[in-house]
């Protein structure tokens, strides 16, 4: 079965640079979620989109923005990167329109800021 | 806000049962989940339970929910070395679908 795809899997950036993370949800899934997991931490919700509209917002810094496109893929844009942004970034998807509450996670993008 | 707590570590012998516990604070949570994370890997959805249920069984996994005490547990029968991982419980936020995760329990299975 198709899973959530994230790219790139690993990314190394320097402080103050920008980064773009991409997420391709499971086919037919209409909701995308972004989570950040710091070293040894639990995942923290950043932001979500349902049918291309922002649906919920968590602890996402103002330096970050995200959107969901017409093909349902999503991108997380991160600017003015800081050392503390180094983390695993997960995308998850679900099929909310059929009241499915199963969220499936991608393999994550490991961002390292030096 | 939501606060989900778990004990950090659990060690069991291969073949024994493991019980991982979780407490949560949002009494209006509709769904509660268990995810498994192996080192350097993503989060694998193991099972979830709707808040009006007391128990759900899926092969070696049994989820028990005590809504009065806001206590969730995951029992893994016949624990195998491949079960060694971090297990996160999570609750769906009130009025939303995003998840609040517990601190994670690192399960170590001793051969």
CSV table of C-alpha atoms in Angstrom, one decimal:
chain,number,residue,atom,x,y,z
A,1,UNK,CA,0.0,0.0,0.0
A,2,UNK,CA,1.2,3.5,-0.8
A,3,UNK,CA,2.5,5.5,2.2
A,4,UNK,CA,3.3,9.1,2.9
A,5,UNK,CA,6.3,10.3,1.0
A,6,UNK,CA,8.6,13.0,2.3
A,7,UNK,CA,11.5,14.6,0.6
A,8,UNK,CA,14.3,15.1,1.1
A,9,UNK,CA,15.0,12.5,3.8
A,10,UNK,CA,18.1,14.4,5.1
A,11,UNK,CA,18.9,18.0,4.8
A,12,UNK,CA,21.9,20.0,6.1
A,13,UNK,CA,21.6,23.8,6.2
A,14,UNK,CA,23.6,26.6,7.8
A,15,UNK,CA,22.2,29.2,10.2
A,16,UNK,CA,20.1,31.9,8.5
A,17,UNK,CA,19.5,29.8,5.4
A,18,UNK,CA,16.1,28.6,4.2
A,19,UNK,CA,14.8,25.1,3.7
A,20,UNK,CA,11.7,23.6,2.0
A,21,UNK,CA,10.4,20.2,3.0
A,22,UNK,CA,7.9,18.4,0.8
A,23,UNK,CA,5.2,15.9,1.7
A,24,UNK,CA,3.1,13.7,-0.6
A,25,UNK,CA,0.1,12.3,1.3
A,26,UNK,CA,-1.4,8.8,0.8
A,27,UNK,CA,-3.6,8.9,-2.4
A,28,UNK,CA,-7.1,10.2,-1.6
A,29,UNK,CA,-6.1,11.6,1.7
A,30,UNK,CA,-7.3,15.2,2.1
A,31,UNK,CA,-5.6,16.3,5.3
A,32,UNK,CA,-2.0,16.9,5.9
A,33,UNK,CA,-0.3,17.5,9.2
A,34,UNK,CA,3.2,18.7,10.0
A,35,UNK,CA,5.0,17.7,13.3
A,36,UNK,CA,8.5,18.5,14.6
A,37,UNK,CA,10.4,16.0,16.8
A,38,UNK,CA,13.5,17.3,18.5
A,39,UNK,CA,16.2,14.9,19.8
A,40,UNK,CA,14.8,12.7,22.5
A,41,UNK,CA,11.4,14.6,22.4
A,42,UNK,CA,7.9,13.7,21.5
A,43,UNK,CA,6.5,15.0,18.2
A,44,UNK,CA,5.0,18.5,18.4
A,45,UNK,CA,2.2,19.6,16.1
A,46,UNK,CA,3.0,22.5,13.8
A,47,UNK,CA,0.2,23.0,11.4
A,48,UNK,CA,-2.4,21.1,9.3
A,49,UNK,CA,-4.3,21.6,6.1
A,50,UNK,CA,-7.7,20.2,5.0
A,51,UNK,CA,-8.7,20.5,1.4
A,52,UNK,CA,-5.9,23.0,0.8
A,53,UNK,CA,-7.0,25.3,3.6
A,54,UNK,CA,-5.2,25.7,6.9
A,55,UNK,CA,-7.3,23.9,9.5
A,56,UNK,CA,-5.3,24.0,12.7
A,57,UNK,CA,-2.1,25.8,13.9
A,58,UNK,CA,0.1,24.6,16.7
A,59,UNK,CA,3.5,25.7,17.8
A,60,UNK,CA,4.8,26.8,14.4
A,61,UNK,CA,7.3,29.7,14.5
A,62,UNK,CA,6.5,32.8,12.5
A,63,UNK,CA,9.7,32.0,10.4
A,64,UNK,CA,7.9,28.9,9.1
A,65,UNK,CA,5.1,28.8,6.6
A,66,UNK,CA,3.3,26.0,4.8
A,67,UNK,CA,0.7,25.3,2.2
A,68,UNK,CA,-1.2,22.5,0.6
A,69,UNK,CA,-1.4,22.5,-3.2
A,70,UNK,CA,-4.1,21.4,-5.6
A,71,UNK,CA,-2.7,17.9,-5.9
A,72,UNK,CA,-2.8,17.7,-2.0
A,73,UNK,CA,0.9,17.7,-1.6
A,74,UNK,CA,2.2,20.1,1.0
A,75,UNK,CA,5.4,22.1,1.6
A,76,UNK,CA,6.9,23.4,4.8
A,77,UNK,CA,9.0,26.5,4.2
A,78,UNK,CA,11.5,27.4,6.9
A,79,UNK,CA,13.5,30.7,6.8
A,80,UNK,CA,16.2,32.2,8.9
A,81,UNK,CA,17.1,28.8,10.2
A,82,UNK,CA,18.4,28.5,13.8
A,83,UNK,CA,20.4,25.8,15.4
A,84,UNK,CA,17.3,24.9,17.5
A,85,UNK,CA,15.4,24.0,14.3
A,86,UNK,CA,17.5,20.8,13.9
A,87,UNK,CA,15.0,18.1,14.3
A,88,UNK,CA,13.0,15.4,12.5
A,89,UNK,CA,10.1,16.8,10.6
A,90,UNK,CA,7.2,14.5,10.1
A,91,UNK,CA,4.3,14.8,7.7
A,92,UNK,CA,1.1,12.8,8.4
A,93,UNK,CA,-2.0,12.4,6.3
A,94,UNK,CA,-5.6,11.3,6.9
A,95,UNK,CA,-8.9,11.0,5.0
A,96,UNK,CA,-11.0,13.3,7.1
A,97,UNK,CA,-13.9,13.6,4.6
A,98,UNK,CA,-14.9,10.0,5.4
A,99,UNK,CA,-14.4,10.6,9.1
A,100,UNK,CA,-11.3,8.5,9.2
A,101,UNK,CA,-9.2,9.4,12.2
A,102,UNK,CA,-6.2,7.3,11.3
A,103,UNK,CA,-3.2,9.5,10.8
A,104,UNK,CA,-0.4,7.8,8.9
A,105,UNK,CA,3.1,9.3,9.2
A,106,UNK,CA,5.9,9.6,6.6
A,107,UNK,CA,9.5,8.5,7.3
A,108,UNK,CA,10.4,12.1,8.2
A,109,UNK,CA,13.0,14.6,7.0
A,110,UNK,CA,16.0,15.0,9.3
A,111,UNK,CA,17.1,18.6,9.2
A,112,UNK,CA,20.5,19.5,10.6
A,113,UNK,CA,21.3,23.2,11.0
A,114,UNK,CA,25.0,24.0,11.5
B,1,UNK,CA,-4.2,22.3,27.3
B,2,UNK,CA,-3.6,18.7,26.7
B,3,UNK,CA,-1.0,16.9,28.8
B,4,UNK,CA,-0.1,13.2,28.0
B,5,UNK,CA,2.2,11.3,30.3
B,6,UNK,CA,4.0,8.0,30.1
B,7,UNK,CA,6.7,6.3,32.0
B,8,UNK,CA,10.0,6.6,30.2
B,9,UNK,CA,11.4,3.0,30.3
B,10,UNK,CA,10.1,-0.6,30.4
B,11,UNK,CA,12.2,-3.8,30.2
B,12,UNK,CA,10.6,-7.2,29.7
B,13,UNK,CA,11.9,-10.7,28.9
B,14,UNK,CA,11.2,-12.2,25.5
B,15,UNK,CA,7.9,-14.1,25.6
B,16,UNK,CA,6.5,-12.1,28.5
B,17,UNK,CA,3.7,-9.6,28.2
B,18,UNK,CA,4.4,-5.9,28.2
B,19,UNK,CA,2.1,-3.3,29.5
B,20,UNK,CA,2.7,0.4,28.6
B,21,UNK,CA,0.7,3.0,30.5
B,22,UNK,CA,-0.5,6.5,29.6
B,23,UNK,CA,-2.5,9.2,31.3
B,24,UNK,CA,-4.1,12.1,29.6
B,25,UNK,CA,-5.9,15.2,30.8
B,26,UNK,CA,-8.4,16.2,28.0
B,27,UNK,CA,-11.6,14.4,29.0
B,28,UNK,CA,-13.2,15.4,25.7
B,29,UNK,CA,-10.6,13.5,23.6
B,30,UNK,CA,-12.4,11.5,21.0
B,31,UNK,CA,-9.7,9.2,19.9
B,32,UNK,CA,-6.6,7.8,21.6
B,33,UNK,CA,-3.7,6.2,19.7
B,34,UNK,CA,-0.7,4.1,20.1
B,35,UNK,CA,2.3,4.6,17.8
B,36,UNK,CA,5.6,2.7,17.6
B,37,UNK,CA,8.9,4.4,16.6
B,38,UNK,CA,12.0,2.4,15.9
B,39,UNK,CA,15.4,4.2,16.0
B,40,UNK,CA,15.7,6.8,13.3
B,41,UNK,CA,12.4,5.8,11.8
B,42,UNK,CA,9.0,7.2,11.4
B,43,UNK,CA,5.9,6.7,13.5
B,44,UNK,CA,3.9,3.5,12.9
B,45,UNK,CA,0.3,3.6,13.8
B,46,UNK,CA,-0.4,0.4,15.8
B,47,UNK,CA,-3.9,0.9,16.9
B,48,UNK,CA,-6.4,3.4,18.2
B,49,UNK,CA,-9.5,3.4,20.3
B,50,UNK,CA,-12.6,5.6,20.3
B,51,UNK,CA,-13.4,7.2,23.7
B,52,UNK,CA,-16.7,5.3,24.1
B,53,UNK,CA,-14.9,2.0,24.1
B,54,UNK,CA,-13.3,0.2,27.0
B,55,UNK,CA,-11.2,-2.3,25.2
B,56,UNK,CA,-9.9,-3.1,21.7
B,57,UNK,CA,-7.9,-6.2,20.7
B,58,UNK,CA,-5.9,-6.6,17.6
B,59,UNK,CA,-3.8,-9.8,17.4
B,60,UNK,CA,-1.1,-9.4,20.1
B,61,UNK,CA,-2.2,-5.9,21.0
B,62,UNK,CA,-4.8,-5.1,23.6
B,63,UNK,CA,-5.8,-1.5,24.4
B,64,UNK,CA,-7.7,-0.7,27.6
B,65,UNK,CA,-9.3,2.6,28.3
B,66,UNK,CA,-10.4,3.8,31.7
B,67,UNK,CA,-12.1,7.1,30.8
B,68,UNK,CA,-13.0,7.9,34.4
B,69,UNK,CA,-9.3,7.8,35.4
B,70,UNK,CA,-8.1,9.1,32.0
B,71,UNK,CA,-5.8,6.1,31.7
B,72,UNK,CA,-4.9,4.2,28.6
B,73,UNK,CA,-2.8,1.1,28.4
B,74,UNK,CA,-1.3,-1.0,25.6
B,75,UNK,CA,-0.6,-4.7,26.3
B,76,UNK,CA,1.7,-6.6,24.0
B,77,UNK,CA,1.4,-10.4,24.4
B,78,UNK,CA,4.3,-12.7,23.8
B,79,UNK,CA,6.7,-9.8,23.4
B,80,UNK,CA,9.5,-10.3,20.8
B,81,UNK,CA,12.8,-8.6,20.3
B,82,UNK,CA,11.4,-6.9,17.3
B,83,UNK,CA,9.0,-5.1,19.6
B,84,UNK,CA,11.9,-3.1,21.1
B,85,UNK,CA,11.1,0.5,20.2
B,86,UNK,CA,9.6,3.7,21.7
B,87,UNK,CA,5.9,3.6,22.1
B,88,UNK,CA,3.9,6.9,22.1
B,89,UNK,CA,0.3,7.3,23.1
B,90,UNK,CA,-1.4,10.3,21.6
B,91,UNK,CA,-4.8,12.0,21.9
B,92,UNK,CA,-6.7,13.9,19.3
B,93,UNK,CA,-7.2,17.5,20.3
B,94,UNK,CA,-10.6,18.7,21.2
B,95,UNK,CA,-12.4,19.9,18.1
B,96,UNK,CA,-9.5,19.2,15.9
B,97,UNK,CA,-7.7,16.2,14.5
B,98,UNK,CA,-4.1,17.0,15.3
B,99,UNK,CA,-2.4,14.8,17.9
B,100,UNK,CA,-0.8,15.5,21.3
B,101,UNK,CA,1.8,12.9,22.0
B,102,UNK,CA,3.0,11.5,25.3
B,103,UNK,CA,6.7,11.5,26.2
B,104,UNK,CA,7.1,8.0,24.8
B,105,UNK,CA,8.1,4.8,26.6
B,106,UNK,CA,11.2,3.0,25.5
B,107,UNK,CA,10.5,-0.7,25.6
B,108,UNK,CA,13.6,-3.0,25.7
B,109,UNK,CA,13.0,-6.7,25.2
B,110,UNK,CA,15.7,-8.9,26.7
B,111,UNK,CA,16.3,-12.2,24.8
